[in-house]
Coordinates of C-alpha atoms in Angstrom, one line a residue:
Chain A
M106 CA -9.0 -8.6 -32.0
S107 CA -5.4 -8.8 -33.5
R108 CA -4.0 -10.3 -30.4
L109 CA -6.5 -12.7 -30.4
L110 CA -6.0 -13.8 -33.9
P111 CA -2.5 -15.6 -33.8
P112 CA -3.4 -18.1 -30.9
L113 CA -6.8 -18.7 -32.8
L114 CA -5.1 -19.9 -36.0
L115 CA -2.6 -21.8 -34.1
T116 CA -5.3 -23.7 -32.4
I117 CA -7.3 -24.5 -35.7
L118 CA -4.0 -25.4 -37.0
L119 CA -3.6 -28.0 -34.2
L120 CA -7.0 -29.3 -34.3
L121 CA -6.7 -29.7 -38.1
T122 CA -3.5 -31.7 -37.6
W123 CA -5.0 -33.9 -34.9
E124 CA -8.3 -34.6 -37.3
A125 CA -5.9 -35.7 -40.2
A126 CA -3.5 -37.7 -38.1
C127 CA -6.5 -39.7 -36.7
R128 CA -8.2 -40.2 -40.0
L129 CA -4.9 -41.1 -41.9
M130 CA -3.4 -43.4 -39.3
H131 CA -6.9 -44.9 -38.3
V132 CA -6.4 -44.2 -34.6
P133 CA -9.1 -46.4 -32.5
A134 CA -11.5 -43.8 -31.1
Y135 CA -11.3 -45.1 -27.7
F136 CA -7.6 -44.3 -27.6
L137 CA -7.9 -40.8 -29.4
P138 CA -11.0 -39.8 -31.0
P139 CA -10.7 -37.1 -33.7
P140 CA -11.8 -33.3 -32.8
S141 CA -14.9 -33.9 -34.5
A142 CA -15.9 -36.7 -32.5
V143 CA -15.2 -34.6 -29.4
A144 CA -17.2 -31.8 -31.0
I145 CA -20.3 -34.2 -31.5
A146 CA -20.0 -35.5 -28.0
L147 CA -20.0 -31.8 -26.6
V148 CA -23.1 -31.1 -28.3
E149 CA -24.9 -34.2 -27.6
R150 CA -24.0 -34.1 -23.8
A151 CA -24.3 -30.4 -23.9
P152 CA -27.2 -30.0 -21.2
L153 CA -25.5 -32.6 -18.8
L154 CA -22.2 -31.1 -19.1
A155 CA -23.4 -27.3 -18.6
G156 CA -25.0 -28.6 -15.5
S157 CA -22.0 -30.2 -14.4
A158 CA -19.9 -27.2 -15.3
L159 CA -22.4 -24.9 -13.3
Q160 CA -22.2 -27.3 -10.4
T161 CA -18.2 -27.2 -10.3
F162 CA -18.3 -23.4 -10.8
L163 CA -20.3 -22.8 -7.7
M164 CA -18.4 -25.2 -5.6
A165 CA -15.1 -23.3 -6.6
L166 CA -16.7 -19.8 -5.9
Q167 CA -18.2 -21.0 -2.5
A168 CA -14.6 -22.4 -1.7
L169 CA -13.2 -19.0 -2.6
L170 CA -15.8 -17.4 -0.2
V171 CA -14.9 -19.4 2.7
A172 CA -11.4 -19.3 1.9
G173 CA -11.6 -15.6 1.8
L174 CA -13.5 -15.2 4.8
I175 CA -11.5 -17.3 6.8
G176 CA -8.2 -16.2 5.2
G177 CA -9.0 -12.8 5.5
G178 CA -10.4 -12.7 9.1
L179 CA -7.1 -14.5 10.1
A180 CA -4.9 -12.2 8.3
L181 CA -6.9 -9.3 10.0
A182 CA -6.3 -11.0 13.6
V183 CA -2.9 -11.5 12.8
S184 CA -1.9 -8.1 11.7
L185 CA -3.3 -6.6 14.8
N186 CA -0.8 -8.7 17.1
R187 CA 2.7 -8.7 15.8
S188 CA 3.7 -12.0 17.5
A189 CA 0.7 -13.8 16.2
E190 CA 2.0 -14.1 12.7
H191 CA 5.0 -16.1 14.0
V192 CA 2.5 -18.5 15.5
V193 CA 0.0 -18.7 12.6
R194 CA 2.3 -18.4 9.6
P195 CA 4.1 -21.9 10.0
L196 CA 0.8 -23.5 10.5
A197 CA -0.7 -21.9 7.2
V198 CA 2.5 -23.0 5.2
A199 CA 2.2 -26.5 6.7
L200 CA -1.4 -26.7 5.3
Q201 CA -0.4 -25.4 2.1
V202 CA 2.6 -27.8 1.8
T203 CA 0.4 -30.9 2.4
P204 CA -1.0 -32.1 -1.0
V205 CA -4.7 -31.7 -1.0
V206 CA -5.0 -35.4 -2.5
A207 CA -3.6 -36.7 0.5
I208 CA -6.1 -35.0 3.0
A209 CA -9.0 -35.3 0.6
P210 CA -9.9 -39.1 1.9
L211 CA -9.9 -37.8 5.5
V212 CA -12.1 -34.8 4.8
L213 CA -14.4 -36.8 2.9
I214 CA -14.9 -39.2 6.0
W215 CA -15.5 -36.2 8.2
A216 CA -18.1 -34.5 5.7
G217 CA -19.7 -37.7 5.7
L218 CA -20.6 -39.8 2.4
D219 CA -23.9 -38.3 2.0
H220 CA -22.3 -34.6 1.9
A221 CA -19.6 -34.9 -0.8
D222 CA -20.1 -31.7 -2.0
R223 CA -19.3 -30.1 1.5
A224 CA -15.9 -32.1 1.2
V225 CA -15.3 -30.5 -2.2
I226 CA -15.6 -27.4 -0.9
A227 CA -13.9 -27.9 2.2
L228 CA -10.9 -29.0 0.1
A229 CA -11.1 -26.4 -2.4
A230 CA -11.0 -23.8 0.1
A231 CA -8.0 -25.3 1.8
V232 CA -5.9 -24.8 -1.1
A233 CA -7.3 -21.6 -2.0
F234 CA -6.6 -20.6 1.7
F235 CA -3.1 -19.8 1.5
P236 CA -2.8 -17.3 -1.3
L237 CA -5.5 -15.3 0.2
F238 CA -4.1 -15.3 3.6
S239 CA -1.0 -14.5 2.5
G240 CA -1.9 -11.8 0.2
I241 CA -4.0 -9.9 2.6
L242 CA -1.8 -10.1 5.6
T243 CA 1.1 -9.0 3.4
G244 CA -1.1 -6.0 2.1
L245 CA -2.4 -5.1 5.4
K246 CA 1.3 -4.4 6.6
S247 CA 2.3 -2.7 3.3
A248 CA 1.1 0.8 4.2
D249 CA 3.7 3.4 3.7
P250 CA 5.5 3.7 7.6
D251 CA 5.1 7.5 7.2
L252 CA 1.4 7.3 6.4
E253 CA 1.4 5.0 9.6
R254 CA 3.0 7.8 11.6
L255 CA 0.7 10.3 10.3
F256 CA -2.1 8.2 11.7
D257 CA -0.3 8.2 14.9
L258 CA 0.1 12.1 15.0
Y259 CA -3.4 12.7 14.3
G260 CA -4.5 10.1 17.2
A261 CA -6.3 7.6 14.8
N262 CA -8.0 4.8 16.8
A263 CA -7.7 1.2 15.5
L264 CA -10.6 1.2 13.5
Q265 CA -10.0 4.4 11.6
R266 CA -6.6 3.1 10.8
L267 CA -7.8 -0.2 9.4
W268 CA -10.6 1.3 7.4
R269 CA -8.8 4.4 5.8
L270 CA -5.3 3.0 5.7
R271 CA -4.6 -0.7 5.9
L272 CA -7.6 -2.0 4.0
P273 CA -7.3 0.1 1.1
A274 CA -3.5 -0.7 1.0
A275 CA -4.2 -4.5 1.3
L276 CA -6.8 -4.5 -1.4
P277 CA -4.3 -4.8 -4.5
F278 CA -2.4 -7.7 -2.7
A279 CA -5.7 -9.5 -1.8
L280 CA -6.7 -9.0 -5.6
E281 CA -3.3 -10.8 -6.5
G282 CA -4.1 -13.4 -3.9
L283 CA -7.8 -14.0 -5.4
R284 CA -6.1 -14.4 -8.8
V285 CA -4.0 -17.3 -7.7
A286 CA -6.7 -18.7 -5.3
S287 CA -9.3 -18.9 -8.2
G288 CA -7.1 -21.2 -10.2
L289 CA -6.2 -23.4 -7.2
A290 CA -10.0 -23.6 -5.9
V291 CA -10.6 -25.3 -9.4
I292 CA -7.9 -27.8 -8.9
G293 CA -8.9 -28.4 -5.5
A294 CA -12.5 -29.0 -6.4
V295 CA -11.5 -31.5 -9.5
V296 CA -9.2 -33.4 -7.1
A297 CA -11.8 -33.7 -4.2
E298 CA -14.2 -34.8 -6.9
F299 CA -11.9 -37.6 -8.1
V300 CA -11.1 -38.9 -4.6
S301 CA -14.7 -38.9 -3.7
G302 CA -15.2 -40.7 -6.8
S303 CA -19.1 -41.4 -5.9
G304 CA -20.9 -39.4 -8.4
A305 CA -22.6 -37.8 -5.6
T306 CA -21.2 -34.2 -6.4
Q307 CA -22.2 -34.3 -10.1
G308 CA -19.5 -32.0 -11.2
L309 CA -17.1 -31.9 -14.3
A310 CA -14.5 -34.1 -12.6
W311 CA -17.3 -36.8 -12.1
R312 CA -18.3 -36.6 -15.7
L313 CA -14.6 -37.1 -16.6
L314 CA -14.4 -40.2 -14.5
E315 CA -17.6 -41.5 -15.5
A316 CA -16.6 -41.3 -19.2
G317 CA -13.2 -42.8 -18.5
N318 CA -14.7 -45.8 -16.5
R319 CA -16.8 -46.5 -19.7
L320 CA -13.8 -45.8 -22.0
R321 CA -15.7 -43.1 -23.7
T322 CA -12.6 -41.1 -24.6
A323 CA -14.6 -38.4 -26.5
D324 CA -16.9 -37.9 -23.9
M325 CA -13.7 -37.7 -21.6
L326 CA -12.2 -34.9 -23.9
A327 CA -15.6 -33.0 -24.2
A328 CA -15.7 -32.7 -20.4
L329 CA -12.1 -31.7 -20.0
V330 CA -12.9 -28.9 -22.9
C331 CA -15.8 -27.8 -20.6
L332 CA -13.3 -27.8 -17.4
M333 CA -11.0 -25.4 -19.6
A334 CA -13.8 -23.3 -20.6
M335 CA -14.9 -23.1 -17.0
G336 CA -11.5 -22.4 -15.7
L337 CA -11.4 -19.3 -18.2
A338 CA -14.7 -18.2 -17.3
L339 CA -13.7 -18.0 -13.5
N340 CA -10.5 -16.4 -14.5
A341 CA -12.2 -13.8 -16.5
L342 CA -14.7 -13.2 -13.6
V343 CA -11.8 -12.5 -11.3
G344 CA -10.1 -10.4 -13.8
L345 CA -13.4 -8.2 -13.8
V346 CA -13.5 -7.8 -10.1
E347 CA -9.7 -7.0 -10.2
R348 CA -10.0 -4.3 -12.8
R349 CA -13.0 -2.7 -11.4
A350 CA -11.4 -2.5 -8.0
R351 CA -8.2 -1.3 -9.1
A352 CA -9.9 1.7 -11.4
R353 CA -11.3 2.8 -7.9
L354 CA -8.1 2.7 -6.1
S355 CA -5.8 4.8 -8.3
Chain B
M262 CA 10.5 27.9 28.4
A263 CA 7.0 28.7 29.3
D264 CA 6.4 30.6 26.4
A265 CA 8.0 28.0 24.3
A266 CA 6.1 26.2 21.3
A267 CA 8.3 23.2 22.0
A268 CA 11.5 22.3 23.6
L269 CA 13.8 19.5 24.1
A270 CA 15.8 19.3 27.5
G271 CA 18.8 16.8 27.8
A272 CA 16.9 14.5 25.3
V273 CA 18.9 11.4 24.4
V274 CA 17.6 8.6 22.2
R275 CA 19.2 5.2 21.9
Y276 CA 18.4 2.8 19.0
P277 CA 19.8 -0.7 19.3
G278 CA 23.5 -1.1 17.9
R279 CA 24.0 2.5 17.2
P280 CA 25.6 5.4 19.0
P281 CA 23.0 7.3 21.0
I282 CA 21.8 10.8 19.7
G283 CA 22.1 13.7 22.0
P284 CA 21.8 14.9 24.6
I285 CA 19.9 17.8 22.7
D286 CA 18.8 21.1 24.1
L287 CA 16.5 23.1 22.0
T288 CA 13.8 25.5 22.4
V289 CA 11.5 26.6 19.7
A290 CA 9.6 29.9 20.5
H291 CA 6.1 30.6 19.4
G292 CA 6.1 31.7 15.8
E293 CA 9.8 31.0 15.1
I294 CA 11.2 29.4 12.1
V295 CA 14.1 27.2 13.1
A296 CA 16.2 25.2 10.6
L297 CA 18.1 22.0 11.6
V298 CA 21.0 21.3 9.5
G299 CA 23.4 18.4 10.0
P300 CA 25.4 15.5 8.4
S301 CA 23.1 12.4 7.7
G302 CA 22.7 10.1 10.8
A303 CA 23.0 13.1 13.2
G304 CA 19.4 12.7 14.3
K305 CA 17.4 15.4 12.5
S306 CA 14.7 13.6 11.8
T307 CA 14.7 12.0 15.2
I308 CA 14.5 15.5 16.8
L309 CA 11.2 15.8 14.8
R310 CA 9.8 12.6 15.7
L311 CA 10.4 13.7 19.2
L312 CA 8.9 17.1 18.9
A313 CA 5.7 15.6 17.1
G314 CA 5.5 13.0 19.9
L315 CA 5.8 9.9 17.5
E316 CA 8.7 8.9 19.5
R317 CA 9.9 9.1 23.1
P318 CA 13.4 10.0 24.3
S319 CA 15.4 7.3 26.4
E320 CA 16.6 10.2 28.6
G321 CA 15.5 13.8 29.2
E322 CA 12.3 15.2 28.3
V323 CA 10.1 16.8 25.5
R324 CA 7.9 19.6 26.3
R325 CA 5.2 20.8 24.2
A326 CA 2.8 23.8 24.7
T327 CA -0.3 22.3 25.8
T328 CA -2.7 24.0 23.3
G329 CA -2.7 23.5 19.7
A330 CA -2.1 20.7 16.9
T331 CA 1.3 19.5 15.3
G332 CA 1.9 19.5 11.8
F333 CA 4.0 17.2 9.9
V334 CA 5.4 17.1 6.4
F335 CA 7.4 14.3 5.3
Q336 CA 10.5 14.0 2.6
A337 CA 7.9 12.5 0.1
P338 CA 4.2 13.7 0.0
T339 CA 2.8 10.8 1.7
L340 CA -0.6 10.9 0.6
L341 CA -3.3 8.2 0.3
P342 CA -2.8 7.2 -3.3
W343 CA -6.7 5.9 -3.6
A344 CA -8.0 9.4 -2.3
D345 CA -8.4 12.6 -3.9
A346 CA -6.7 15.7 -2.8
L347 CA -9.8 17.0 -0.8
I348 CA -10.1 13.6 1.0
N349 CA -6.4 13.7 1.7
V350 CA -6.4 17.1 3.4
A351 CA -9.4 16.6 5.4
L352 CA -8.2 13.4 6.9
P353 CA -6.3 14.7 9.9
L354 CA -10.0 16.5 10.8
E355 CA -11.9 13.6 10.2
L356 CA -9.5 11.5 12.1
A357 CA -9.9 13.9 15.1
G358 CA -13.8 13.3 14.8
L359 CA -15.0 16.4 12.6
A360 CA -18.1 15.6 10.5
P361 CA -17.0 15.1 6.9
A362 CA -18.8 17.9 5.5
A363 CA -17.3 20.3 7.7
A364 CA -13.9 18.7 7.3
R365 CA -13.8 18.9 3.5
E366 CA -15.0 22.5 3.7
R367 CA -11.9 23.4 5.8
A368 CA -10.0 21.2 3.6
A369 CA -11.0 22.9 0.3
A370 CA -10.2 26.1 2.0
A371 CA -6.6 24.9 3.0
L372 CA -6.0 23.4 -0.6
A373 CA -7.1 27.2 -2.1
A374 CA -4.6 28.7 0.3
V375 CA -1.8 26.6 -1.4
G376 CA -3.1 27.5 -4.9
L377 CA -4.6 24.0 -5.6
G378 CA -8.3 25.2 -5.4
D379 CA -9.2 24.1 -8.7
R380 CA -7.5 20.3 -7.9
L381 CA -9.6 19.2 -5.3
D382 CA -10.6 15.9 -7.0
A383 CA -7.1 15.0 -8.3
R384 CA -5.6 11.7 -7.0
P385 CA -2.0 12.1 -6.1
R386 CA -0.6 10.4 -9.2
Q387 CA -2.4 13.0 -11.4
L388 CA -0.2 15.7 -9.6
S389 CA 3.3 16.9 -10.1
G390 CA 5.6 16.5 -7.4
G391 CA 5.5 20.2 -6.6
M392 CA 1.7 20.1 -6.5
A393 CA 1.7 16.8 -4.5
M394 CA 3.8 18.5 -1.9
R395 CA 1.5 21.5 -1.8
V396 CA -1.3 19.0 -1.0
S397 CA 0.9 17.7 1.8
L398 CA 1.6 20.9 3.0
A399 CA -2.3 21.9 3.2
R400 CA -2.9 18.6 5.1
A401 CA -0.1 19.7 7.7
L402 CA -1.6 23.4 8.1
V403 CA -5.5 22.3 7.9
T404 CA -5.7 21.5 11.7
E405 CA -4.1 25.2 12.1
P406 CA -1.0 23.9 14.1
D407 CA 1.0 25.9 16.3
L408 CA 3.9 23.8 15.7
L409 CA 4.6 22.6 12.1
L410 CA 7.4 20.1 11.4
L411 CA 9.0 19.3 8.1
D412 CA 11.5 16.9 7.2
E413 CA 13.4 17.8 4.2
P414 CA 10.2 18.5 2.3
F415 CA 11.5 20.0 -1.0
A416 CA 14.7 18.0 -1.3
A417 CA 13.4 15.9 -4.2
L418 CA 11.7 19.1 -6.1
D419 CA 13.6 21.1 -8.8
S420 CA 15.1 24.3 -7.7
V421 CA 12.4 26.6 -9.3
T422 CA 9.4 24.6 -7.7
R423 CA 11.5 24.6 -4.4
R424 CA 11.9 28.5 -4.5
R425 CA 8.0 28.8 -5.0
L426 CA 7.4 26.6 -2.2
I427 CA 9.7 28.5 0.3
E428 CA 7.9 31.6 -0.8
D429 CA 4.6 30.0 -0.1
L430 CA 5.6 28.8 3.1
H431 CA 6.6 32.1 4.2
R432 CA 3.5 33.5 2.9
L433 CA 1.4 30.9 4.6
W434 CA 3.4 31.4 8.0
S435 CA 3.1 35.2 8.1
G436 CA -0.5 35.2 7.0
R437 CA -1.6 33.3 10.1
A438 CA -2.2 35.0 13.5
P439 CA -0.7 33.6 15.7
R440 CA 2.2 32.5 13.5
P441 CA 2.8 28.9 13.9
A442 CA 6.3 27.8 15.0
I443 CA 8.2 25.8 12.3
V444 CA 11.0 23.2 12.6
F445 CA 12.6 22.7 9.1
V446 CA 15.0 19.8 8.5
T447 CA 17.3 20.3 5.3
H448 CA 20.9 19.8 4.3
D449 CA 21.0 22.7 2.0
V450 CA 22.7 25.5 4.0
E451 CA 21.3 28.4 1.4
E452 CA 17.5 27.0 2.1
A453 CA 18.3 27.1 5.8
V454 CA 19.6 30.7 5.9
Y455 CA 16.8 31.9 3.5
L456 CA 14.0 30.0 5.3
A457 CA 14.8 30.1 9.0
G458 CA 15.2 32.7 11.5
R459 CA 17.8 30.5 13.3
A460 CA 19.7 27.6 11.9
I461 CA 20.8 24.9 14.5
V462 CA 23.7 22.7 13.5
L463 CA 23.8 19.1 14.7
D464 CA 27.2 17.3 15.3
A465 CA 27.8 14.1 13.5
A466 CA 29.7 12.3 16.0
T467 CA 27.4 13.4 19.2
G468 CA 24.2 14.2 17.6
A469 CA 24.1 17.1 20.0
V470 CA 23.5 21.0 19.2
S471 CA 27.0 22.2 17.8
A472 CA 26.2 25.8 16.8
S473 CA 23.3 28.0 16.4
L474 CA 23.3 31.0 14.1
A475 CA 20.8 33.6 13.8
S476 CA 19.8 34.4 10.0
P477 CA 20.0 38.3 9.4
G478 CA 17.2 40.2 8.2
A479 CA 13.3 40.0 8.5
L480 CA 10.9 37.3 7.4
P481 CA 9.6 36.8 5.1
R482 CA 12.2 37.7 2.7
P483 CA 12.5 40.7 0.5
L484 CA 12.3 39.9 -3.3
D485 CA 16.1 39.9 -4.5
W486 CA 17.3 39.0 -0.9
R487 CA 19.4 36.2 -2.3
A488 CA 21.6 38.7 -4.0
D489 CA 22.1 40.4 -0.5
A490 CA 25.8 40.5 0.9
A491 CA 24.4 39.6 4.6
Y492 CA 22.9 36.7 2.9
R493 CA 26.0 35.2 1.4
H494 CA 27.8 35.9 4.4
A495 CA 25.4 34.0 6.6
V496 CA 25.5 31.3 4.1
E497 CA 29.3 30.9 4.2
E498 CA 29.1 31.1 7.8
L499 CA 26.5 28.2 8.2
A500 CA 28.5 26.1 5.6
A501 CA 31.6 26.6 7.6
A502 CA 30.0 25.5 10.9
L503 CA 28.4 22.6 9.2
S504 CA 31.7 21.5 7.9
R505 CA 33.0 21.7 11.4
A506 CA 30.3 19.4 12.5
M507 CA 31.0 16.9 10.0
P508 CA 32.8 13.5 10.8
A509 CA 36.7 13.9 9.5
D510 CA 36.3 11.2 7.0
Q511 CA 33.6 13.1 5.3
A512 CA 34.7 16.7 5.7
A513 CA 37.1 16.4 2.5

């Protein structure tokens, strides 16, 4: 509790300053509404925003699942073959350095305009892929070389080596990758929704865009607050998974 | 040679960019304890890996008695950090296809033999350095090997713990029938004389065997053997042989 108090106090102070500035300087509401107006917008639009937040949250989770399956599977395949990494890694890096905004329009065409949600998931998965792939691959190769020798000595087969040595060794790295990937997945989902701009996905980014088009700045800020809260919720979920797994590991 | 637990005949190992190690001729009899002493880089660990079959010689050959398993203890305890002591010790048996229940039963007995019968569920990080090394020793012995290879296993431990572990090793060795052959790498001449029946000195320049000295007295050692003149004399003799095997720039 004592760790939460100082940042909470700072937040309240900043909000009060913002409220006072808006009122004293008569800032127009379309330019910068006071926090009280944002709070009212939040309450009024709560059901809509909650639905959209859930939508974005689920899309980000599905993207993490897809990225985890593809990234993990590929890392596993690559870890079994020494030369495969030289083949795959440059491609993975190329995917990583390509801005997601730039590939979004293409993916939207491929997914079809009726399936904007698929495009959002695919794009979020594309940005979440690299930290998961890279983390799991590094982890699979991180086992103590002497433990690898021990498995050689006792004639372990490939499956035993994977299950009893490499996968447990990879888990902390995979969790680190998941933490980074979860943040990126939200970014990817929001960017993809912005680019699709059709409202077919009904996520938080669409709420932001919709309110912006109508110059309803308080609604925009309310959507932004929801996005922030959703990001924190996802972060907390990943943190919970991480702590559970680490407690079992050590 | 037929009754040897393991032997190297003219074994040469070449690593890229380094002078070759060997040729090495070494025969380890059944039940014998051999200490390998030599300057770092002389190929002591390589010899152990050759004997364990973890590495193949570029030339020459490695012979192993066809029966029996090999146990290996590394410089560090080298335990699975996410598994408890029991599972770590049962690992070699389970990898060999033994049913988990039977493997764990034998692992529990092996842990009891090294004095850790009450720490079966301890994770490696909950154990002291000496205890973790005992778990490692139990893991090496659980398959009842006829050849036990130890690569400077006690180098990181304090002298009291180290002496206790040496006594334990002697006790475990003499308590088994037939006794396993032990090859033990160390850079400590006192440890070599005390622990082994025979000490082999490797030459830094060639990696070949430069001297082979038998330790006096019987194994295991009597209680106050370190105060014995014969022990002191053997230590000095081995130290002199090691000094001759050192490269000129390290000998001073």
